[in-house]
Each structure stands twice: as C-alpha cells, then as structure tokens.
Short mmCIF file of C-alpha atoms (C1' of nucleotides) in Angstrom, two decimals:
data_model
loop_
_atom_site.label_atom_id
_atom_site.label_comp_id
_atom_site.label_asym_id
_atom_site.label_seq_id
_atom_site.Cartn_x
_atom_site.Cartn_y
_atom_site.Cartn_z
CA MET A 1 -23.84 9.02 -14.79
CA GLY A 2 -22.01 6.90 -17.22
CA ARG A 3 -20.71 7.86 -20.41
CA SER A 4 -20.05 6.13 -23.77
CA PRO A 5 -16.89 4.31 -24.07
CA CYS A 6 -14.05 6.29 -25.84
CA CYS A 7 -14.16 6.16 -29.38
CA SER A 8 -16.98 3.46 -29.59
CA ASP A 9 -18.27 5.34 -32.58
CA GLU A 10 -15.21 4.89 -34.48
CA ALA A 11 -14.99 1.29 -35.20
CA ASN A 12 -12.12 1.37 -37.81
CA LEU A 13 -9.73 2.72 -35.41
CA LYS A 14 -6.65 0.57 -34.91
CA LYS A 15 -5.92 -1.15 -31.41
CA GLY A 16 -3.19 -3.12 -30.16
CA PRO A 17 0.56 -2.83 -30.17
CA TRP A 18 2.03 0.31 -31.69
CA SER A 19 4.31 0.23 -34.65
CA PRO A 20 7.59 2.20 -34.93
CA GLU A 21 5.94 4.27 -37.63
CA GLU A 22 2.92 5.09 -35.38
CA ASP A 23 5.36 5.99 -32.58
CA GLN A 24 7.31 8.23 -34.67
CA LYS A 25 4.35 10.05 -36.05
CA LEU A 26 3.03 10.73 -32.62
CA ILE A 27 6.52 11.79 -31.34
CA ASP A 28 7.06 14.06 -34.41
CA TYR A 29 3.52 15.61 -33.85
CA ILE A 30 3.95 16.26 -30.29
CA ASN A 31 7.71 17.54 -30.34
CA ASN A 32 6.15 20.22 -33.10
CA HIS A 33 2.74 21.08 -31.76
CA GLY A 34 2.48 19.52 -28.31
CA HIS A 35 -0.20 17.36 -27.51
CA GLY A 36 -3.13 20.01 -27.21
CA SER A 37 -6.39 18.10 -27.47
CA TRP A 38 -5.98 14.35 -27.22
CA ARG A 39 -9.40 14.05 -29.01
CA THR A 40 -8.22 15.65 -32.12
CA LEU A 41 -4.54 14.97 -32.07
CA PRO A 42 -4.86 11.54 -33.84
CA LYS A 43 -6.57 13.10 -36.89
CA HIS A 44 -3.94 15.99 -37.12
CA ALA A 45 -0.96 13.46 -36.52
CA GLY A 46 -2.27 11.21 -39.20
CA LEU A 47 -2.94 8.15 -36.68
CA ASN A 48 -5.71 5.87 -36.94
CA ARG A 49 -5.95 5.78 -33.17
CA CYS A 50 -8.04 7.07 -30.61
CA GLY A 51 -6.97 10.01 -28.80
CA LYS A 52 -6.93 8.04 -25.46
CA SER A 53 -4.50 5.32 -26.95
CA CYS A 54 -2.32 8.09 -28.11
CA ARG A 55 -2.16 9.79 -24.64
CA LEU A 56 -1.47 6.41 -23.10
CA ARG A 57 1.20 5.51 -25.31
CA TRP A 58 2.92 8.96 -25.00
CA ALA A 59 2.61 9.02 -21.27
CA ASN A 60 3.53 5.56 -20.57
CA TYR A 61 6.09 4.92 -23.32
CA LEU A 62 7.08 7.56 -25.60
CA ARG A 63 7.67 10.77 -23.08
CA PRO A 64 11.27 11.65 -23.35
CA ASP A 65 11.65 11.76 -19.68
CA ILE A 66 10.69 8.33 -18.89
CA LYS A 67 13.35 6.41 -16.92
CA ARG A 68 13.74 2.64 -18.03
CA GLY A 69 15.43 -0.14 -16.40
CA LYS A 70 15.47 -1.96 -13.05
CA TYR A 71 14.07 -0.23 -9.94
CA SER A 72 16.67 0.74 -7.35
CA GLU A 73 16.27 -0.46 -3.70
CA GLU A 74 15.70 3.20 -2.90
CA GLU A 75 12.71 3.49 -5.48
CA GLU A 76 11.33 0.00 -4.14
CA ARG A 77 11.46 1.40 -0.55
CA ILE A 78 9.86 4.64 -1.47
CA ILE A 79 7.05 2.53 -3.36
CA ILE A 80 6.21 0.44 -0.44
CA ASN A 81 6.33 3.37 1.97
CA LEU A 82 4.03 5.49 -0.04
CA HIS A 83 1.67 2.49 -0.80
CA SER A 84 1.36 1.83 2.84
CA VAL A 85 -0.01 5.57 3.28
CA LEU A 86 -1.66 6.10 -0.12
CA GLY A 87 -2.99 2.74 -1.05
CA ASN A 88 -3.38 2.04 -4.72
CA LYS A 89 -3.02 5.61 -5.83
CA TRP A 90 -0.46 4.82 -8.48
CA SER A 91 -0.50 8.25 -10.02
CA LYS A 92 0.14 10.03 -6.81
CA ILE A 93 3.09 7.39 -5.95
CA ALA A 94 4.38 8.36 -9.35
CA THR A 95 4.72 11.98 -8.46
CA HIS A 96 7.25 11.22 -5.93
CA LEU A 97 9.30 8.83 -8.51
CA PRO A 98 10.64 11.16 -11.24
CA GLY A 99 10.48 9.36 -14.69
CA ARG A 100 8.35 6.52 -13.40
CA THR A 101 4.83 6.26 -14.76
CA ASP A 102 1.83 5.21 -12.66
CA ASN A 103 1.41 2.16 -14.94
CA GLU A 104 4.98 1.21 -14.59
CA ILE A 105 4.83 1.41 -10.88
CA LYS A 106 1.60 -0.48 -10.99
CA ASN A 107 2.86 -3.41 -12.71
CA PHE A 108 6.09 -3.40 -10.78
CA TRP A 109 3.93 -3.65 -7.62
CA ASN A 110 1.79 -6.50 -8.98
CA THR A 111 4.58 -8.41 -10.27
CA HIS A 112 7.46 -7.91 -7.69
CA ILE A 113 6.80 -6.15 -4.53
CA ARG A 114 3.29 -7.82 -3.99
CA LYS A 115 4.94 -11.18 -3.90
CA LYS A 116 7.90 -10.08 -2.11
CA LEU A 117 5.64 -8.95 0.65
CA LEU A 118 3.66 -11.97 0.56
CA ASN A 119 6.94 -14.10 0.87
CA MET A 120 7.89 -12.08 4.04
CA GLY A 121 4.37 -12.98 5.66
CA LEU A 122 3.07 -9.54 4.97
CA ASP A 123 -0.46 -8.65 3.67
CA PRO A 124 0.33 -6.50 0.40
CA ASN A 125 -2.83 -4.44 1.01
CA THR A 126 -2.54 -3.67 4.49
CA HIS A 127 1.28 -4.11 5.09
CA LYS A 128 0.29 -5.91 8.28
CA SER A 129 1.40 -9.33 9.27
CA ARG A 130 -0.71 -11.88 7.47
CA THR A 131 -1.86 -13.17 10.70
CA ASP A 132 -5.59 -12.54 10.61
CA LEU A 133 -7.77 -12.44 13.58
CA ASN A 134 -8.57 -16.17 13.39
CA HIS A 135 -5.00 -16.77 13.58
CA LEU A 136 -4.62 -14.54 16.66
CA LEU A 137 -7.63 -16.29 18.10
CA ASN A 138 -6.03 -19.65 17.84
CA GLN A 139 -2.98 -18.10 19.58
CA SER A 140 -5.16 -16.55 22.31
CA GLN A 141 -6.90 -19.74 22.74
CA LEU A 142 -3.73 -21.60 22.87
CA LEU A 143 -2.65 -19.66 25.65
CA CYS A 144 -5.96 -19.90 27.59
CA ALA A 145 -5.78 -23.45 27.02
CA ALA A 146 -2.26 -23.72 28.38
CA GLN A 147 -3.35 -21.55 31.33
CA LEU A 148 -6.45 -23.64 31.89
CA GLY A 149 -4.18 -26.73 31.81
CA ASN A 150 -2.18 -25.37 34.43
CA LEU A 151 -5.16 -25.02 36.81
CA MET A 152 -6.66 -28.21 36.10
CA ASN A 153 -3.44 -30.40 36.66
CA PRO A 154 -1.06 -28.54 38.58
CA TRP A 155 0.82 -31.73 39.93
CA ASP A 156 1.83 -33.10 36.56
CA SER A 157 5.26 -31.43 36.49
CA THR A 158 5.98 -32.73 32.76
CA ALA A 159 2.62 -31.38 31.41
CA PHE A 160 3.06 -28.47 33.50
CA LYS A 161 6.45 -27.53 31.90
CA VAL A 162 5.22 -28.34 28.39
CA GLN A 163 2.00 -26.21 29.04
CA ALA A 164 4.04 -23.26 30.51
CA ASP A 165 6.41 -23.19 27.55
CA ALA A 166 3.46 -23.19 25.08
CA ALA A 167 1.78 -20.41 27.12
CA GLU A 168 5.04 -18.47 27.29
CA LEU A 169 5.53 -18.98 23.55
CA ALA A 170 1.98 -18.06 22.95
CA LYS A 171 2.37 -14.83 24.95
CA ILE A 172 5.20 -13.81 22.94
CA GLN A 173 3.52 -14.54 19.74
CA LEU A 174 0.52 -12.67 20.74
CA LEU A 175 2.65 -9.73 21.93
CA LEU A 176 4.41 -9.55 18.72
CA ASN A 177 1.31 -9.43 16.86
CA LEU A 178 -0.10 -6.92 18.82
CA MET A 179 3.15 -5.03 18.04
CA GLN A 180 2.50 -5.71 14.49
CA ILE A 181 -1.13 -4.39 14.59
CA LEU A 182 0.34 -1.23 16.37
CA ASN A 183 3.19 -0.53 14.20
CA THR A 184 1.54 -1.41 10.74
CA ASN A 185 -1.32 1.08 10.88
CA LYS A 186 -1.07 4.51 9.49
CA LEU A 187 -1.69 7.08 12.19
CA SER A 188 -1.02 4.51 14.87
CA ASN A 189 2.62 4.99 14.23
CA VAL A 190 2.52 8.42 15.66
CA SER A 191 -0.26 8.12 17.88
CA ALA A 192 -0.07 4.65 19.41
CA GLY A 193 2.81 3.11 21.79
CA LEU A 194 3.19 0.07 23.94
CA ILE A 195 3.47 1.17 27.10
CA GLY A 196 4.24 -1.00 30.31
CA PRO A 197 4.81 -0.31 33.87
CA GLN A 198 8.39 0.32 33.49
CA ASN A 199 9.32 -0.01 29.93
CA SER A 200 8.40 2.59 27.30
CA TYR A 201 8.23 1.24 23.77
CA PRO A 202 9.91 3.46 21.26
CA PHE A 203 8.06 2.70 18.04
CA GLU A 204 8.81 2.66 14.38
CA GLY A 205 6.72 4.21 11.33
CA VAL A 206 4.99 2.54 8.53
CA GLY A 207 7.27 0.40 6.57
CA LEU A 208 10.52 1.25 8.68
CA VAL A 209 13.42 0.61 6.51
CA ASN A 210 16.85 1.81 7.40
CA GLY A 211 15.37 4.31 9.87
CA THR A 212 12.95 6.03 7.55
CA SER A 213 9.24 6.12 8.20
CA THR A 214 6.48 7.42 6.08
CA VAL A 215 3.38 8.83 8.14
CA CYS A 216 0.17 10.14 7.04
CA ALA A 217 -0.55 13.67 8.22
CA ASN A 218 -3.86 14.34 7.01
CA GLU A 219 -5.05 14.38 10.64
CA THR A 220 -3.58 15.59 13.54
CA ALA A 221 -2.84 12.78 15.95
CA SER A 222 -3.87 13.30 19.46
CA ILE A 223 -2.21 12.71 22.64
CA PRO A 224 -4.11 11.95 25.85
CA GLN A 225 -3.23 14.93 28.23
CA ASN A 226 -1.62 12.80 30.85
CA PHE A 227 0.79 11.44 28.30
CA GLN A 228 4.13 13.15 27.37
CA SER A 229 6.00 12.41 24.10
CA THR A 230 9.80 12.58 24.06
CA GLY A 231 12.38 11.48 21.64
CA SER A 232 13.54 12.70 18.11
CA MET A 233 12.11 12.72 14.96
CA THR A 234 13.58 14.48 11.87
CA GLN A 235 11.63 15.46 8.77
CA THR A 236 13.21 14.18 5.82
CA SER A 237 10.64 14.88 3.02
CA SER A 238 10.63 18.40 1.30
CA ASP A 239 6.96 18.47 0.36
CA TYR A 240 5.39 17.98 3.64
CA GLN A 241 2.39 20.01 4.48
CA GLN A 242 1.12 19.54 7.90
CA GLY A 243 -2.52 19.64 8.18
CA ALA A 244 -3.14 19.83 4.56
CA ASP A 245 -5.30 16.94 2.92
CA ASP A 246 -3.70 13.91 1.56
CA SER A 247 -0.33 15.18 2.70
CA TRP A 248 2.42 12.99 3.72
CA ALA A 249 6.01 12.90 5.07
CA CYS A 250 9.01 11.07 5.52
CA PHE A 251 10.57 11.06 9.24
CA GLU A 252 13.76 9.39 10.65
CA GLY A 253 13.87 8.53 14.24
CA GLN A 254 11.62 7.19 16.96
CA PHE A 255 9.92 8.76 19.98
CA LYS A 256 8.07 7.35 22.98
CA TYR A 257 5.11 7.95 25.05
CA GLU A 258 5.20 7.89 28.78
CA SER A 259 2.55 8.34 31.22
CA PRO A 260 3.50 9.70 34.58
CA ASP A 261 0.64 8.72 36.26
CA MET A 262 -0.37 5.68 34.54
CA ASN A 263 -0.96 3.01 37.14
CA ASP A 264 -2.77 0.71 34.68
CA LYS A 265 -0.87 -1.45 32.39
CA CYS A 266 -1.57 -0.01 29.04
CA LEU A 267 -0.93 -1.39 25.54
CA SER A 268 -2.15 1.38 23.35
CA SER A 269 -3.55 4.77 23.57
CA SER A 270 -4.82 7.42 21.07
CA CYS A 271 -5.41 4.93 18.16
CA ASP A 272 -6.73 5.68 14.82
CA PHE A 273 -9.71 4.02 13.60
CA GLN A 274 -7.87 1.20 11.78
CA THR A 275 -5.63 0.30 14.78
CA GLU A 276 -8.69 0.61 17.21
CA ASN A 277 -10.90 -1.53 14.92
CA SER A 278 -8.09 -4.23 14.84
CA LEU A 279 -7.68 -3.94 18.49
CA SER A 280 -11.31 -3.87 19.37
CA ALA A 281 -11.61 -7.10 17.38
CA LEU A 282 -8.86 -8.73 19.21
CA VAL A 283 -10.43 -7.62 22.60
CA SER A 284 -13.73 -9.05 21.69
CA GLU A 285 -12.07 -12.41 20.70
CA SER A 286 -10.05 -12.53 23.85
CA PRO A 287 -11.91 -10.89 26.67
CA GLU A 288 -9.87 -12.87 29.16
CA ILE A 289 -6.74 -11.38 28.19
CA PHE A 290 -7.57 -7.82 27.01
CA SER A 291 -9.76 -5.10 28.01
CA MET A 292 -10.58 -1.88 26.42
CA ASN A 293 -11.51 1.39 28.06
CA GLN A 294 -12.65 4.52 26.45
CA MET A 295 -10.69 7.61 27.40
CA GLU A 296 -12.33 10.89 26.90
CA ASN A 297 -10.52 13.03 24.58
CA LYS A 298 -12.26 16.32 23.59
CA THR A 299 -9.53 17.18 20.83
CA ASN A 300 -10.17 13.99 18.89
CA PRO A 301 -12.79 11.61 20.14
CA ASN A 302 -11.94 9.28 17.35
CA HIS A 303 -8.39 8.39 18.88
CA CYS A 304 -9.16 7.71 22.53
CA SER A 305 -9.17 4.15 23.42
CA THR A 306 -6.87 2.32 25.66
CA ILE A 307 -6.42 -1.31 25.41
CA SER A 308 -5.14 -3.11 28.91
CA ALA A 309 -3.82 -6.52 28.99
CA ASP A 310 -3.57 -9.39 31.35
CA THR A 311 -0.32 -9.04 33.61
CA SER A 312 1.15 -12.18 31.94
CA ILE A 313 1.43 -10.19 28.69
CA PHE A 314 3.48 -7.86 30.43
CA GLN A 315 5.61 -10.51 32.16
CA ALA A 316 6.12 -11.98 28.68
CA TRP A 317 7.24 -8.66 27.44
CA GLU A 318 9.84 -8.15 30.26
CA LYS A 319 10.98 -11.85 29.59
CA LEU A 320 11.34 -10.78 25.86
CA MET A 321 13.26 -7.64 26.85
CA ASP A 322 15.68 -9.80 29.02
CA ASP A 323 16.09 -12.20 26.13
CA GLU A 324 19.39 -12.09 24.51
CA THR A 325 18.13 -11.16 21.03
CA GLY A 326 15.23 -9.14 22.24
CA ASP A 327 17.79 -7.09 24.48
CA SER A 328 20.18 -6.37 21.70
CA TYR A 329 17.32 -5.40 19.26
CA TRP A 330 15.72 -2.95 21.82
CA LYS A 331 18.99 -1.73 22.73
CA ASP A 332 19.51 -0.60 19.15
CA ILE A 333 16.43 1.27 19.05
CA LEU A 334 16.91 2.83 22.53
CA ASP A 335 20.34 3.95 21.44
CA LEU A 336 18.76 5.91 18.43
CA THR A 337 16.11 7.61 20.72
CA SER A 338 18.64 8.55 23.43
CA SER A 339 20.14 11.25 21.06
CA SER A 340 17.47 13.89 21.86
CA SER A 341 14.72 14.32 24.30
CA SER A 342 12.90 17.65 22.81
CA PRO A 343 9.11 17.07 22.94
CA ILE A 344 7.28 16.57 19.55
CA GLU A 345 4.00 18.49 18.84
CA TRP A 346 1.32 17.08 16.72
"C1'" DA B 1 11.47 -30.29 -30.98
"C1'" DA B 2 6.90 -29.53 -29.06
"C1'" DC B 3 3.81 -28.40 -25.79
"C1'" DT B 4 2.29 -26.24 -21.43
"C1'" DC B 5 2.73 -23.07 -17.93
"C1'" DC B 6 4.31 -19.12 -15.94
"C1'" DT B 7 5.76 -14.06 -15.88
"C1'" DG B 8 6.11 -9.41 -17.06
"C1'" DC B 9 4.23 -5.78 -19.31
"C1'" DA B 10 1.96 -2.74 -22.84
"C1'" DA B 11 -2.54 -1.59 -23.82
"C1'" DC B 12 -7.50 -1.50 -23.19
"C1'" DC B 13 -11.88 -0.68 -20.81
"C1'" DG B 14 -14.77 1.64 -17.83
"C1'" DC B 15 -15.36 4.63 -14.27
"C1'" DT B 16 -14.67 9.25 -11.94
"C1'" DG B 17 -13.84 14.02 -11.32
"C1'" DC B 18 -13.29 18.42 -13.40
"C1'" DC B 19 -14.76 22.18 -15.91
"C1'" DG B 20 -17.36 24.94 -18.95
"C1'" DG B 21 -21.65 26.12 -21.04
"C1'" DA C 1 -28.41 22.92 -10.71
"C1'" DC C 2 -27.87 20.35 -14.50
"C1'" DC C 3 -25.46 18.20 -18.55
"C1'" DG C 4 -21.99 16.71 -21.79
"C1'" DG C 5 -17.04 16.56 -23.06
"C1'" DC C 6 -12.71 15.70 -21.77
"C1'" DA C 7 -8.57 13.93 -19.08
"C1'" DG C 8 -6.93 11.00 -15.93
"C1'" DC C 9 -6.87 6.94 -13.07
"C1'" DG C 10 -6.98 2.04 -11.68
"C1'" DG C 11 -8.58 -2.63 -12.71
"C1'" DT C 12 -8.13 -5.98 -16.05
"C1'" DT C 13 -6.76 -8.21 -20.06
"C1'" DG C 14 -3.97 -10.34 -23.77
"C1'" DC C 15 0.18 -11.14 -25.72
"C1'" DA C 16 5.11 -12.23 -26.16
"C1'" DG C 17 8.79 -14.54 -24.52
"C1'" DG C 18 11.13 -17.77 -21.06
"C1'" DA C 19 11.32 -21.72 -18.30
"C1'" DG C 20 9.97 -26.31 -17.35
"C1'" DT C 21 8.71 -30.79 -18.98
#
DNA sequence: AACTCCTGCAACCGCTGCCGG
DNA sequence: ACCGGCAGCGGTTGCAGGAGT
C-alpha cells in the first residue's frame, strides 16, 4: 500500500539547502521544546519546511553529538566489517559508530570504501574477490587444457614444462579462489574449513584485519559430528547476543576443524547457503576437478555439503605450504592458533 | 580565463514497517 | 483484519567546488 509523498499537498514549502537562519530556528526550537512530532514541528518553529526535511536536517547535520571530520582507520575497519555482515543497513551500521549518521556512512561508503575495495580487487557488495565464476571457469579450463596437453603430447619436454607450470599456476590460483569463496562468506567463516589429508587450515573471519573478525550469529553454525573444532577465539564485542536475530559479534583469533576419521580429501564442510551456492556452481562448472557430496546433518540440513577436489589440488596446496612465502604466511597463522586448544561450541 | 569533467556530500523521494484507531 | 498516519530507511539526485585541459 503506497502513500502520498510527504508534504505533497503543501506546494509552497521551501526545498533545497538550509540557510543559517533556518538552522538556528530549528536548533532553538528543539533545544527548548524537543522535536516532538516532526509533522507539526515546522509550524511551531516558524519554518516553511516539511517535517521530514526538518528531521533530516537535525539528524544528519544539526544534532549536537554529530562527529565531524575524517574517518579513522578504526572506523573504516568497523564499517567494512559490519557491511560484510549487515549489507547496506546503514542505520544499523551507524549504531555502532557513535556520532556518525547513517547518511554520512552511506556517503563515505559510496565515495571512499567502495572504490578502495574495487581497487583491491574485491566486490564491494559481496566482499569477495571479483573473480566471478566465468573467471574461475577460465582458470579450471586452463588447468584441464594443460593436463590434457600433457596427455596428448607427453614427449615434448619443452611443451610439457610450460604446460606443467601453467597447470601448477592454475591450480594454485584456483585454490586461492576457493579459499576466497570459503573465507569471504558470512557463516562459512565459522563453519567451513579447508581440510586436507595432513594440513588443517586455520581460517579467518569476514574482513579479517589486524586479527579481528566479524561474524553473523543469527544462525548457529553446525559442525558435522565427525569433526572436532580446536583453537582459540576471543569475543571482543560487548553486544553480542548469541542466537538472537540480527545479532553480530567481533572475535579475535582462529580455529580449525579436524576430522579424525576423514579419509577423503575435503575442501569444505558445513557451508552456509551462500558458500554452498558458490561452491556448487564451481563444482558444476568443473566436474572433472571437484565433486560434491551431501552429508546428512540432522541439526541443520542447510549446512551439510562436502566439496572434494582432485588430488592435484591438494598437491598444489602442499606445494604452496612448502613455498617460502606461503610457509611464512601460514606459520604466522599457526603461531596464533597454537596458544589455545580449548574446544569451541557453536 | 574559460570550459569540462569529476568528486563529495547534503538533501530529496519513495518505500517500508510500526502503531493506534 | 483493515486502514491511515507517522517516523525511519535506503537509493538517488543535484549542486558546489576542485582538478584537469
């Protein structure tokens, strides 16, 4: 059911920028009487504006507790983290940034952060790598083509080497993109891990910056029964409400999943819908590399898929672990996780 | 100096959700 | 249950000022 536009019956009302005199009238009136009904305020305050315009002017500009000036890195980080969980819910994001208005945060997002994320190769809407499925498909096709090339002409050593390098690069890139899918989805950060035959992957949360993660907690993440979670996470937000709708929390730390009786090589278990959809699409595009098995999970049937990959992916993973850069990167993360081994319950 | 283009931001528009009758 | 009024929210617009040519 629609409703008539605000103040549409009052054609003579002023629009556009506010004059200093109008601002002062509004400030004086609200300081003396409070805003009360916005609908009737303009008349009482002697303003030729509609109530909506007055409310907006007060809320976004004249309110005494408004914080002006540049956003700090901390504020920027909070906005990115919250946006990854809440999306374009600017008013909800604003409740976590005292003195900042929803309008101001929205503008800051659109003019600064959005561009920054794009420059970093991230989709500002999903916070995922901008590698869309077509791009992933291209990479998996490159990998397949390289492997096929090996089979078709195994005696051409030069071609073999070039193709092998291309295959290796493609594997690593594909792996990194998979990690991106796993890492940048909301619930997947607490419910999905990258698990190999020997290496457990300690994963990070949404928008992990300086060790802080924001996770959505409006659903309880389920963990398949044959998995154990270990590691350490410390809650850093004070308004976390476990189980409440629309709640959120900040955590620090990492934890990992291990499957004591997992013989198959498994890339992900216990996905949320978004992760599952991303991975399902990837699996359907590259069935020669990935397979997907449904695991029965009575607690939460929505989070029960297992993605399995071709062995070569895990060989690439191990190679990445052996690589100097990769090794030091993972060593840092493993050092962080080794401080505690108390189980986490979700 | 004059013009165009770009950027940032305040303000508007139209829709939704809530609440009381 | 329905309806209408209101506040609030998010997308969009328009303008001022700066940068580039």
